[in-house]
Coordinates of C-alpha atoms in Angstrom, one line a residue:
Chain I
M1 CA -34.0 93.8 -85.1
S2 CA -36.8 95.3 -86.3
S3 CA -40.6 95.0 -85.4
A4 CA -40.9 92.3 -88.3
D5 CA -38.1 90.1 -86.6
F6 CA -40.0 90.1 -83.3
L7 CA -43.3 89.0 -85.3
A8 CA -41.7 86.3 -86.7
L9 CA -39.9 85.1 -83.4
S10 CA -43.4 85.6 -81.5
P11 CA -44.1 82.1 -81.0
L12 CA -40.6 81.6 -79.7
V13 CA -40.8 84.8 -77.6
L14 CA -44.1 83.7 -76.2
A15 CA -43.0 80.5 -75.2
A16 CA -39.7 81.7 -73.6
G17 CA -41.4 84.2 -71.6
G18 CA -44.2 81.9 -70.7
S19 CA -41.9 79.1 -69.4
I20 CA -40.6 81.9 -66.7
I21 CA -44.2 82.6 -65.6
V22 CA -45.0 79.1 -65.4
L23 CA -42.1 78.4 -63.3
L24 CA -42.8 81.5 -60.9
V25 CA -46.7 80.1 -60.9
S26 CA -45.2 76.6 -60.0
A27 CA -43.3 78.3 -57.3
F28 CA -46.4 80.4 -55.8
A29 CA -48.8 77.7 -56.3
G30 CA -48.0 75.7 -52.9
K31 CA -48.4 71.9 -53.2
R32 CA -51.3 72.3 -56.0
P33 CA -50.2 71.0 -59.6
A34 CA -53.2 72.8 -61.0
P35 CA -52.1 76.5 -61.4
S36 CA -48.8 75.5 -63.5
F37 CA -50.8 73.3 -65.3
A38 CA -53.1 75.7 -66.4
A39 CA -50.5 78.4 -67.3
A40 CA -48.3 76.0 -69.0
L41 CA -51.8 75.3 -71.5
V42 CA -52.8 78.9 -71.6
V43 CA -48.8 79.4 -72.7
L44 CA -49.0 76.8 -75.6
A45 CA -52.1 78.1 -77.0
L46 CA -50.8 81.7 -77.1
A47 CA -47.8 80.3 -79.0
L48 CA -50.1 78.5 -81.4
A49 CA -52.0 81.5 -82.1
A50 CA -48.8 83.6 -82.4
I51 CA -47.9 81.1 -85.4
G52 CA -50.5 83.0 -87.2
L53 CA -48.7 86.2 -86.2
A54 CA -45.4 85.0 -87.1
W55 CA -47.0 83.7 -90.9
S56 CA -47.7 87.3 -92.0
E57 CA -44.0 87.9 -91.7
A58 CA -42.9 84.6 -93.5
P59 CA -40.8 83.6 -95.0
R60 CA -38.3 85.8 -93.0
A61 CA -34.5 85.5 -92.1
V62 CA -33.6 87.3 -88.7
G63 CA -29.9 87.5 -88.8
S64 CA -27.9 84.6 -90.1
L65 CA -29.3 82.4 -87.1
V66 CA -32.6 81.4 -87.7
K67 CA -35.0 81.8 -90.7
I68 CA -38.7 81.4 -90.3
D69 CA -40.5 80.3 -93.4
G70 CA -43.8 78.2 -94.2
F71 CA -42.5 74.8 -93.2
T72 CA -40.6 76.2 -90.0
L73 CA -44.3 77.5 -88.7
F74 CA -45.6 74.5 -89.7
A75 CA -43.4 72.5 -87.6
Q76 CA -43.7 74.7 -84.8
A77 CA -46.9 74.6 -84.6
L78 CA -46.8 70.6 -84.6
I79 CA -44.5 71.1 -81.5
F80 CA -46.6 73.0 -80.0
A81 CA -49.9 71.6 -80.1
T82 CA -48.1 68.2 -79.4
A83 CA -46.6 69.4 -75.9
F84 CA -50.2 70.8 -75.4
L85 CA -51.7 67.3 -75.8
V86 CA -48.9 65.9 -73.7
A87 CA -49.2 68.2 -71.0
L88 CA -52.8 67.1 -71.1
A89 CA -51.8 63.6 -71.0
S90 CA -49.6 64.0 -68.0
Y91 CA -52.0 65.6 -65.7
R92 CA -53.2 62.8 -63.7
Y93 CA -49.8 60.8 -64.4
M94 CA -47.7 63.3 -62.7
A95 CA -50.1 64.0 -59.9
P96 CA -48.6 62.9 -56.4
R97 CA -49.7 59.1 -55.9
S98 CA -51.0 57.9 -52.8
G99 CA -48.4 56.8 -49.9
E100 CA -46.0 59.0 -51.7
E101 CA -43.9 61.7 -50.0
S102 CA -44.2 64.8 -52.3
G103 CA -41.2 66.3 -50.4
G104 CA -43.5 69.5 -50.5
D105 CA -43.2 70.6 -53.9
S106 CA -46.0 70.7 -56.3
G107 CA -44.8 68.8 -59.3
G108 CA -45.5 72.5 -61.3
E109 CA -42.0 72.6 -62.5
Y110 CA -43.0 69.8 -65.0
Y111 CA -44.9 71.8 -67.1
F112 CA -41.9 74.4 -66.9
L113 CA -39.6 72.1 -68.0
L114 CA -41.9 71.0 -70.9
L115 CA -42.2 74.0 -72.2
L116 CA -38.8 74.9 -72.6
A117 CA -38.3 71.4 -74.3
S118 CA -40.8 72.5 -76.9
L119 CA -39.2 75.9 -77.1
G120 CA -35.8 74.1 -77.8
A121 CA -37.4 72.0 -80.3
S122 CA -38.9 74.8 -82.1
I123 CA -35.4 76.8 -82.3
L124 CA -34.0 73.4 -83.6
A125 CA -37.0 73.6 -86.4
A126 CA -35.9 77.1 -87.2
A127 CA -32.2 77.1 -87.2
T128 CA -29.9 78.1 -90.2
S129 CA -27.0 78.6 -87.9
F130 CA -24.7 75.8 -86.1
V131 CA -25.2 78.4 -82.8
T132 CA -29.1 78.4 -83.1
L133 CA -29.0 74.2 -84.0
F134 CA -26.7 73.9 -80.7
L135 CA -28.7 76.0 -78.5
G136 CA -31.9 74.4 -79.6
L137 CA -30.7 70.9 -79.2
E138 CA -29.3 71.6 -75.8
L139 CA -32.2 73.6 -74.8
L140 CA -34.3 70.4 -75.3
S141 CA -32.0 68.1 -74.1
V142 CA -31.0 69.4 -70.7
S143 CA -34.8 69.6 -70.1
L144 CA -35.7 65.9 -71.1
F145 CA -32.8 65.0 -68.7
S146 CA -34.8 66.7 -65.8
L147 CA -38.1 65.1 -67.1
I148 CA -36.7 61.8 -67.7
A149 CA -35.5 61.8 -63.9
F150 CA -38.4 63.8 -62.6
R151 CA -40.2 61.1 -60.7
R152 CA -37.7 61.1 -58.1
E153 CA -38.9 58.2 -56.0
K154 CA -38.0 55.9 -58.8
T155 CA -34.5 55.0 -58.8
I156 CA -35.2 53.7 -62.5
G157 CA -35.9 57.3 -63.5
A158 CA -33.0 58.7 -62.5
Q159 CA -30.7 56.1 -64.0
A160 CA -32.0 56.7 -67.3
G161 CA -31.8 60.1 -67.1
F162 CA -28.4 59.8 -66.3
M163 CA -27.8 57.3 -69.0
Y164 CA -29.5 59.7 -71.6
L165 CA -27.0 62.8 -70.3
I166 CA -24.2 61.2 -70.6
L167 CA -25.1 59.6 -74.2
A168 CA -26.6 63.2 -75.2
G169 CA -23.7 64.9 -73.8
A170 CA -21.0 62.7 -75.7
S171 CA -23.1 62.9 -78.7
S172 CA -23.3 66.6 -78.6
A173 CA -19.4 67.0 -78.3
F174 CA -19.2 65.1 -81.5
L175 CA -21.7 67.2 -83.0
L176 CA -19.8 70.3 -82.1
F177 CA -16.3 68.9 -82.9
G178 CA -17.8 68.6 -86.4
M179 CA -19.3 72.1 -86.4
A180 CA -15.7 73.3 -85.6
L181 CA -14.1 71.2 -88.2
A182 CA -17.0 73.0 -90.7
F183 CA -16.1 76.8 -88.9
M184 CA -12.6 76.0 -90.4
A185 CA -13.0 74.8 -93.4
T186 CA -15.5 77.6 -94.6
G187 CA -15.1 80.2 -92.4
S188 CA -18.8 80.3 -91.4
L189 CA -21.2 79.2 -88.7
K190 CA -24.1 79.0 -91.0
T191 CA -25.5 75.3 -92.2
A192 CA -25.8 76.7 -95.9
D193 CA -22.3 77.2 -96.4
L194 CA -21.5 73.7 -95.3
A195 CA -23.9 72.6 -97.7
A196 CA -22.7 74.4 -100.4
A197 CA -19.2 73.4 -99.5
L198 CA -20.0 69.7 -99.8
V199 CA -21.9 70.3 -103.4
S200 CA -19.3 72.4 -104.8
G201 CA -16.7 69.8 -107.0
T202 CA -14.9 67.7 -104.7
P203 CA -15.1 68.5 -101.1
D204 CA -11.9 68.7 -98.9
I205 CA -11.0 65.8 -95.9
L206 CA -12.1 68.7 -93.6
V207 CA -15.4 68.9 -94.7
L208 CA -15.7 65.2 -95.0
A209 CA -14.6 64.9 -91.6
S210 CA -16.8 67.5 -90.0
L211 CA -20.0 65.8 -91.5
G212 CA -19.2 62.4 -90.3
L213 CA -19.0 63.7 -86.6
M214 CA -22.3 66.0 -86.9
T215 CA -23.7 62.4 -88.6
V216 CA -22.9 60.6 -85.0
G217 CA -24.7 63.7 -83.1
I218 CA -27.7 63.7 -85.5
G219 CA -28.1 59.9 -85.6
F220 CA -28.1 60.0 -81.7
K221 CA -30.9 62.2 -81.3
L222 CA -32.7 60.7 -84.2
A223 CA -32.2 57.4 -82.6
A224 CA -31.2 56.1 -86.0
V225 CA -29.4 52.7 -85.9
P226 CA -25.9 52.5 -85.2
F227 CA -26.8 54.9 -82.3
H228 CA -30.0 53.8 -81.0
L229 CA -29.2 51.8 -78.0
W230 CA -30.5 54.3 -75.6
T231 CA -34.1 54.3 -77.0
P232 CA -35.4 51.0 -75.5
E233 CA -34.1 52.0 -71.9
V234 CA -35.1 55.4 -71.6
Y235 CA -38.6 54.7 -73.4
D236 CA -39.0 52.5 -70.5
A237 CA -37.9 54.1 -67.8
A238 CA -39.2 57.8 -68.4
P239 CA -42.7 58.7 -67.6
T240 CA -45.2 58.0 -69.9
P241 CA -45.9 61.4 -71.3
V242 CA -42.2 62.2 -71.3
T243 CA -41.5 59.5 -73.9
A244 CA -44.6 60.6 -75.7
F245 CA -42.6 63.7 -76.1
I246 CA -39.2 62.2 -76.9
A247 CA -40.9 59.9 -79.5
T248 CA -42.3 62.6 -81.3
V249 CA -41.1 66.4 -80.5
S250 CA -37.4 65.5 -79.8
K251 CA -37.0 63.1 -83.1
G252 CA -39.4 65.6 -85.1
A253 CA -37.6 68.7 -84.8
M254 CA -34.5 67.2 -86.1
A255 CA -35.7 65.7 -88.8
V256 CA -37.2 69.1 -89.7
F257 CA -33.7 70.7 -89.4
L258 CA -32.4 67.5 -91.8
V259 CA -34.9 68.7 -94.2
R260 CA -34.0 72.3 -94.1
F261 CA -30.5 70.9 -94.5
F262 CA -30.9 68.6 -97.2
A263 CA -33.5 69.7 -99.6
P264 CA -32.9 73.3 -100.6
S265 CA -29.1 72.6 -101.4
G266 CA -29.4 69.7 -103.6
L267 CA -27.3 67.7 -100.8
A268 CA -29.7 64.7 -101.5
S269 CA -28.2 63.9 -105.0
A270 CA -24.6 64.8 -104.6
G271 CA -21.7 62.7 -104.0
A272 CA -21.8 59.6 -101.4
Y273 CA -23.7 61.4 -98.6
P274 CA -26.7 60.5 -99.2
W275 CA -25.7 56.9 -99.6
I276 CA -24.7 56.9 -95.6
F277 CA -28.1 58.0 -95.0
A278 CA -29.8 55.4 -97.1
A279 CA -27.6 52.7 -95.3
V280 CA -28.9 54.0 -91.8
A281 CA -32.4 54.6 -92.9
A282 CA -32.4 50.6 -94.3
L283 CA -30.9 49.3 -91.2
S284 CA -32.9 51.3 -88.9
M285 CA -36.2 50.0 -90.2
F286 CA -34.8 46.4 -90.1
A287 CA -33.4 46.4 -86.8
G288 CA -36.2 48.3 -85.3
N289 CA -39.1 45.8 -87.1
L290 CA -37.2 43.0 -85.9
L291 CA -36.2 43.9 -82.6
A292 CA -39.8 44.7 -81.6
L293 CA -40.9 41.2 -82.5
R294 CA -39.7 39.8 -79.4
E295 CA -40.7 42.3 -77.2
R296 CA -43.1 41.9 -74.4
R297 CA -43.5 45.0 -73.1
I298 CA -45.3 47.7 -74.7
K299 CA -43.1 50.9 -74.3
R300 CA -40.2 49.1 -75.5
I301 CA -42.3 47.9 -78.6
L302 CA -43.0 51.4 -79.5
A303 CA -39.4 52.6 -78.8
Y304 CA -38.5 49.9 -81.3
S305 CA -41.2 50.8 -83.7
S306 CA -39.7 54.5 -83.4
I307 CA -36.5 53.5 -84.6
A308 CA -38.2 51.9 -87.8
H309 CA -40.3 55.2 -87.9
I310 CA -37.2 56.9 -88.1
G311 CA -35.9 54.8 -91.3
Y312 CA -39.1 55.5 -93.1
I313 CA -38.8 59.4 -92.5
L314 CA -34.8 59.1 -93.3
I315 CA -36.0 57.5 -97.0
A316 CA -38.1 60.8 -97.3
I317 CA -35.0 62.9 -96.7
I318 CA -33.2 61.8 -99.0
A319 CA -35.6 62.0 -101.8
G320 CA -34.5 65.3 -102.9
P321 CA -36.0 69.2 -103.2
G322 CA -39.8 69.4 -103.9
R323 CA -40.4 65.8 -102.2
A324 CA -38.6 66.1 -99.0
A325 CA -40.4 68.6 -96.8
P326 CA -44.1 68.0 -98.0
T327 CA -43.7 64.0 -97.2
V328 CA -41.9 64.4 -94.1
A329 CA -44.4 67.1 -92.9
F330 CA -47.5 64.8 -93.4
Y331 CA -45.8 61.9 -92.1
L332 CA -44.7 63.4 -88.9
V333 CA -48.5 64.7 -88.3
A334 CA -49.6 61.1 -88.8
Y335 CA -46.9 59.4 -86.8
F336 CA -47.1 62.2 -83.7
A337 CA -51.1 61.6 -83.9
A338 CA -50.7 57.8 -83.5
S339 CA -47.6 57.8 -81.3
L340 CA -49.6 60.5 -78.8
G341 CA -52.6 58.1 -79.0
A342 CA -50.8 55.4 -77.6
F343 CA -48.8 57.1 -74.8
A344 CA -51.9 59.0 -74.0
A345 CA -53.8 55.4 -73.8
I346 CA -50.9 54.1 -71.4
S347 CA -50.5 57.1 -69.2
A348 CA -54.5 57.0 -69.1
L349 CA -54.3 53.5 -68.1
S350 CA -50.8 53.8 -65.6
Q351 CA -52.7 56.4 -63.3
G352 CA -53.0 53.9 -60.6
D353 CA -50.0 53.0 -58.5
A354 CA -48.7 50.6 -60.8
E355 CA -47.5 50.9 -64.4
H356 CA -49.4 49.5 -67.1
D357 CA -46.7 48.3 -69.1
G358 CA -46.3 44.2 -69.8
L359 CA -48.5 43.1 -72.8
D360 CA -50.3 40.5 -70.4
S361 CA -51.7 43.1 -68.5
Y362 CA -53.3 44.1 -71.5
R363 CA -55.1 40.8 -71.9
G364 CA -59.0 41.1 -72.1
L365 CA -58.5 45.4 -72.1
A366 CA -61.5 45.8 -74.3
S367 CA -63.8 44.7 -72.0
R368 CA -62.4 46.5 -69.4
R369 CA -61.9 49.7 -70.8
P370 CA -63.9 49.6 -74.1
G371 CA -62.7 53.2 -75.4
L372 CA -59.1 53.3 -74.3
A373 CA -58.6 50.0 -75.8
A374 CA -60.2 51.1 -79.3
G375 CA -58.1 54.2 -79.1
L376 CA -54.7 52.2 -78.4
A377 CA -56.0 49.9 -81.1
L378 CA -56.3 52.4 -83.8
A379 CA -52.9 54.1 -82.9
M380 CA -51.5 50.8 -83.5
L381 CA -53.3 50.1 -86.9
S382 CA -52.2 53.7 -88.1
L383 CA -48.4 53.1 -86.8
A384 CA -48.3 49.8 -88.8
G385 CA -50.0 51.6 -91.7
L386 CA -53.2 49.8 -92.0
P387 CA -55.5 51.5 -94.9
L388 CA -58.2 54.5 -94.1
T389 CA -55.5 55.3 -91.3
A390 CA -53.1 58.6 -91.2
G391 CA -50.5 56.0 -91.2
F392 CA -51.1 54.3 -94.3
M393 CA -51.4 58.0 -96.3
G394 CA -47.9 58.4 -94.6
K395 CA -46.3 55.7 -95.7
F396 CA -48.1 55.9 -99.3
L397 CA -46.5 59.4 -99.7
I398 CA -42.6 58.0 -98.6
F399 CA -43.0 55.2 -101.2
A400 CA -44.2 57.5 -103.7
A401 CA -41.5 60.0 -103.2
G402 CA -38.9 57.0 -102.8
E403 CA -40.0 55.6 -106.5
G404 CA -40.0 59.4 -107.7
A405 CA -36.0 59.7 -106.8
F406 CA -35.0 56.3 -108.3
L407 CA -34.9 55.1 -104.6
W408 CA -36.2 51.8 -105.5
V409 CA -34.6 49.3 -103.5
L410 CA -35.2 51.8 -100.2
A411 CA -39.0 51.7 -101.3
V412 CA -39.3 48.2 -101.6
L413 CA -37.5 47.7 -98.3
L414 CA -40.0 49.9 -97.0
A415 CA -42.9 48.0 -98.2
V416 CA -40.9 44.7 -96.6
N417 CA -40.8 46.6 -93.3
S418 CA -44.5 47.7 -93.2
T419 CA -45.3 43.9 -93.4
I420 CA -43.0 42.8 -90.8
S421 CA -44.4 45.7 -88.3
I422 CA -48.1 44.2 -88.9
Y423 CA -47.1 41.5 -87.0
Y424 CA -46.2 43.1 -83.0
Y425 CA -49.1 45.8 -83.9
L426 CA -51.6 43.4 -84.3
R427 CA -50.0 41.2 -80.9
V428 CA -51.0 43.9 -79.3
V429 CA -54.6 44.5 -80.3
S430 CA -55.1 40.8 -80.5
I431 CA -54.2 40.5 -76.8
M432 CA -56.4 43.4 -76.0
Y433 CA -59.3 42.1 -77.7
S434 CA -58.9 38.3 -76.7
P435 CA -61.0 37.4 -73.5
A436 CA -58.9 37.1 -70.2
P437 CA -59.6 34.0 -67.8
E438 CA -61.6 35.0 -64.7
A439 CA -58.9 34.7 -62.4
E440 CA -56.8 36.8 -64.6
T441 CA -59.2 39.5 -64.9
A442 CA -59.4 40.0 -61.1
A443 CA -55.5 40.3 -61.3
G444 CA -55.6 42.7 -64.3
E445 CA -58.2 44.5 -62.1
A446 CA -55.9 44.9 -59.3
F447 CA -52.7 45.7 -61.3
G448 CA -54.3 48.3 -63.6
E449 CA -56.1 50.5 -60.7
A450 CA -55.1 52.1 -57.7
A451 CA -53.7 49.8 -54.5
G452 CA -57.1 50.5 -53.0
A453 CA -58.1 47.4 -54.6
T454 CA -55.3 45.1 -52.7
S455 CA -55.4 47.1 -49.7
G456 CA -58.7 46.4 -49.2
T457 CA -60.4 49.9 -49.4
P458 CA -62.6 51.0 -52.4
R459 CA -61.0 52.2 -55.5
P460 CA -60.7 55.7 -56.1
R461 CA -63.5 56.4 -58.6
S462 CA -61.1 58.9 -60.5
A463 CA -58.8 56.2 -62.0
R464 CA -61.7 55.0 -63.9
A465 CA -63.4 58.5 -64.8
F466 CA -63.1 60.3 -68.1
G467 CA -59.9 62.3 -67.6
P468 CA -57.7 64.4 -70.1
A469 CA -55.4 62.0 -70.9
A470 CA -58.8 60.1 -72.5
A471 CA -59.6 63.5 -74.2
V472 CA -56.0 63.0 -75.7
V473 CA -56.9 59.8 -77.0
I474 CA -59.9 60.8 -78.5
V475 CA -57.9 63.7 -80.2
A476 CA -55.5 61.5 -81.8
A477 CA -57.9 59.0 -82.9
V478 CA -59.9 61.8 -84.9
V479 CA -56.8 62.8 -86.5
V480 CA -56.0 59.5 -87.4
I481 CA -58.8 58.5 -89.0
A482 CA -59.5 62.1 -90.7
L483 CA -56.3 62.0 -92.1
G484 CA -56.6 58.2 -93.3
I485 CA -60.1 59.1 -95.0
F486 CA -59.8 62.8 -96.2
P487 CA -55.9 63.6 -96.5
G488 CA -56.3 66.0 -99.4
P489 CA -56.9 69.2 -97.5
L490 CA -53.6 68.8 -95.4
I491 CA -51.6 67.6 -98.6
D492 CA -52.8 70.8 -100.1
L493 CA -52.1 73.0 -97.1
I494 CA -48.7 71.2 -96.7
R495 CA -47.5 71.5 -100.6
S496 CA -48.4 75.3 -100.0
L497 CA -46.4 76.1 -96.9
T498 CA -43.5 74.2 -98.2
S499 CA -43.3 75.8 -101.9
G500 CA -39.9 76.9 -101.1
Y501 CA -38.2 73.7 -100.7
Chain F
M1 CA 6.7 78.1 -83.4
I2 CA 3.3 77.0 -82.0
G3 CA 1.1 76.8 -85.1
L4 CA -2.6 75.8 -85.3
D5 CA -1.6 72.0 -86.4
H6 CA -0.4 71.8 -82.7
Y7 CA -3.7 73.0 -81.5
L8 CA -5.4 70.8 -83.6
V9 CA -3.6 67.9 -82.3
L10 CA -4.4 68.8 -78.7
A11 CA -7.5 69.3 -79.0
A12 CA -8.1 65.8 -80.9
A13 CA -6.1 64.1 -78.4
L14 CA -8.4 65.7 -75.5
F15 CA -11.6 64.3 -77.3
C16 CA -10.2 61.3 -77.6
I17 CA -9.0 61.2 -73.7
G18 CA -12.2 62.6 -72.9
F19 CA -14.5 60.2 -74.8
V20 CA -12.3 57.2 -73.8
G21 CA -12.7 58.1 -70.3
A22 CA -16.8 58.3 -70.7
V23 CA -16.6 54.8 -72.1
V24 CA -14.4 53.5 -69.5
K25 CA -14.7 54.7 -66.5
R26 CA -16.8 53.3 -63.9
N27 CA -17.5 56.4 -61.5
A28 CA -20.6 58.6 -62.5
I29 CA -18.5 61.7 -61.6
A30 CA -15.5 60.7 -63.8
V31 CA -17.9 59.7 -66.8
L32 CA -19.0 63.3 -66.5
M33 CA -15.5 64.5 -66.6
G34 CA -15.1 62.9 -69.6
V35 CA -17.7 64.3 -71.5
E36 CA -16.9 68.1 -70.5
L37 CA -13.4 67.4 -71.8
M38 CA -14.8 66.2 -75.3
L39 CA -16.6 69.6 -74.8
N40 CA -13.5 71.8 -74.2
A41 CA -11.5 70.1 -77.1
V42 CA -14.3 71.5 -79.1
N43 CA -13.8 74.9 -77.7
L44 CA -10.1 74.7 -78.2
N45 CA -10.4 74.0 -81.8
L46 CA -12.5 77.1 -82.1
V47 CA -10.5 79.5 -80.5
A48 CA -7.5 78.2 -82.3
F49 CA -9.4 78.7 -85.7
D50 CA -10.3 82.5 -84.8
R51 CA -6.7 83.0 -83.9
F52 CA -5.0 81.5 -87.0
G53 CA -8.0 82.1 -89.3
V54 CA -8.8 85.1 -91.7
H55 CA -12.0 85.5 -90.2
V56 CA -12.7 89.2 -89.6
V57 CA -15.5 88.5 -86.7
P58 CA -14.7 86.3 -83.7
L59 CA -17.3 84.2 -84.3
G60 CA -15.5 80.9 -82.9
Q61 CA -14.6 82.6 -79.5
S62 CA -18.6 83.7 -79.5
F63 CA -19.8 80.2 -80.2
A64 CA -16.9 79.0 -77.5
V65 CA -18.8 81.1 -75.1
F66 CA -22.0 79.9 -75.7
I67 CA -20.6 76.0 -75.4
I68 CA -19.1 76.7 -71.9
A69 CA -22.2 78.2 -70.7
V70 CA -24.7 75.2 -71.9
A71 CA -22.1 72.7 -70.2
A72 CA -22.3 74.4 -67.3
A73 CA -26.1 73.9 -67.2
E74 CA -25.6 70.6 -68.5
V75 CA -23.0 69.7 -65.2
A76 CA -25.9 71.3 -62.9
V77 CA -28.8 68.9 -64.1
A78 CA -25.8 65.9 -63.7
L79 CA -24.9 66.4 -60.7
A80 CA -28.4 66.8 -59.2
I81 CA -29.2 63.6 -60.8
I82 CA -25.9 62.0 -59.6
L83 CA -26.9 63.5 -56.0
T84 CA -30.4 61.7 -56.5
L85 CA -28.9 58.2 -57.3
Y86 CA -26.4 58.9 -54.5
R87 CA -29.2 59.3 -51.7
R88 CA -30.6 56.1 -52.9
R89 CA -27.5 53.9 -53.0
S90 CA -24.9 55.9 -51.6
N91 CA -22.5 55.4 -53.9
T92 CA -21.8 56.9 -57.7
R93 CA -20.6 54.0 -59.5
V94 CA -22.2 53.4 -62.9
D95 CA -22.0 49.7 -63.3
D96 CA -24.2 49.6 -59.7
L97 CA -26.9 51.3 -62.2
D98 CA -28.1 47.6 -62.8
M99 CA -31.5 48.0 -64.0
L100 CA -30.4 49.4 -67.1
K101 CA -27.9 47.9 -69.4
W102 CA -24.9 50.6 -69.4

């Protein structure tokens, strides 16, 4: 490897080395999580800065394993920035709670796992070979198992972690079996060779079987419809910041990989394969939105909404060369910002001993915590895709891309589904802004704040004070509004970065 | 003479047995073993392709080593989670994980 290769990989190298340092810091920091938290933030900031270094070398293929280009660097910057915000939102949420035995550990390993998961996602976004695809995916997944089960005092977290582990393990076995068949058919482990074999004439049965098997693995990671069953359970049981990470980084990285697999090869217009994805997209949109209508718990609503959003992103992915990459990149920024805002607001509300999850506990939130309520409402409006928010611009671009690629039916279904989704997003907003009856207000206070209110001692002030999670809500709100009103600069930037697609 | 086909059939059979085990079994350890069986079926495939293929570089074997290493990491985390669950409810039955719909 030359020094230019190292420069191109410097964000990954920094994240990998930095995660070891964070682990060491957490081992020597005693019972305080603060040092590992600070170290993780520094490492993520350095990795973000290194994106600039890598940019000077892009586009550059390092061996046959990874290729660093503008789109990859954009995705990596998005991943590290999101991980930074998730770490901020986690700080108070993951801090040891009153009356819990922490077992003598600081919880600093949480930030190590978070770093490792974002490293896996960044590798996934750069992969051009089955080996790096598998390694990135597993680095992401194995870290997520531990993150989901991180709060050991909660049985439900461990259960969800185990369920996710088994399903992820089985789905990566499908993915690997597909890779093995592709290896047999093409004699290479490069993803581009598989795409080429598909595009050229009539692909043989091995290639088709390998793609079918790989679709299972990819669909699971995206939580697209036939493979979405884990989503509500895991979203519900995982710590809220981890849920935010799964909803954004874990799915976004796989979407970026799909774009890099599909767009340059012209696969999007070859044979029946795009139609499978079109069907998955349509099913995901409808299933996600219709199932969300009945939910009464906000994390499960967001879980179903994320299934629908993957459906929207799939439309952009099959829209073909020139359209897929810029559309997906913009949509991911908009979706990440809105999701982070929503989950950070939930984390900020759940810093007491009780989880703020049931919709009823949000009644009258606007009068109790006006700032957080406004941030959550803005995130919901953006997810619904109402004008003047980033979500609207994202959906508009997908609609334009789908229409341009003659995916009329999907574009119309997108519009129909946006309309359906407005109902459940606005229900959350209207519940927050409806006045709560006196008795319920008191109950809501006791539920939302620390156990102090019920045990008679004064509420700790920190539960109400401005914390890092609230800062994340503000950042997300600013991004959502800025992109909704002035999307031009970001779209131009994305166009210049993705010119190769 | 044992040829590539035999390996492919064996690998496919192992994969299916593992999948059925992962879906049907009610013991968390047995479910985990099913998943491992699926991963090892893939390894068998990769190594067989290397042996019978015309490829010069043993790509398949090196990929198989990666898979073995990652599977070991996965098992370590899985056993840790199973242990946590066992401490709470002193059994490892999957259908007792009733708070989640399995």
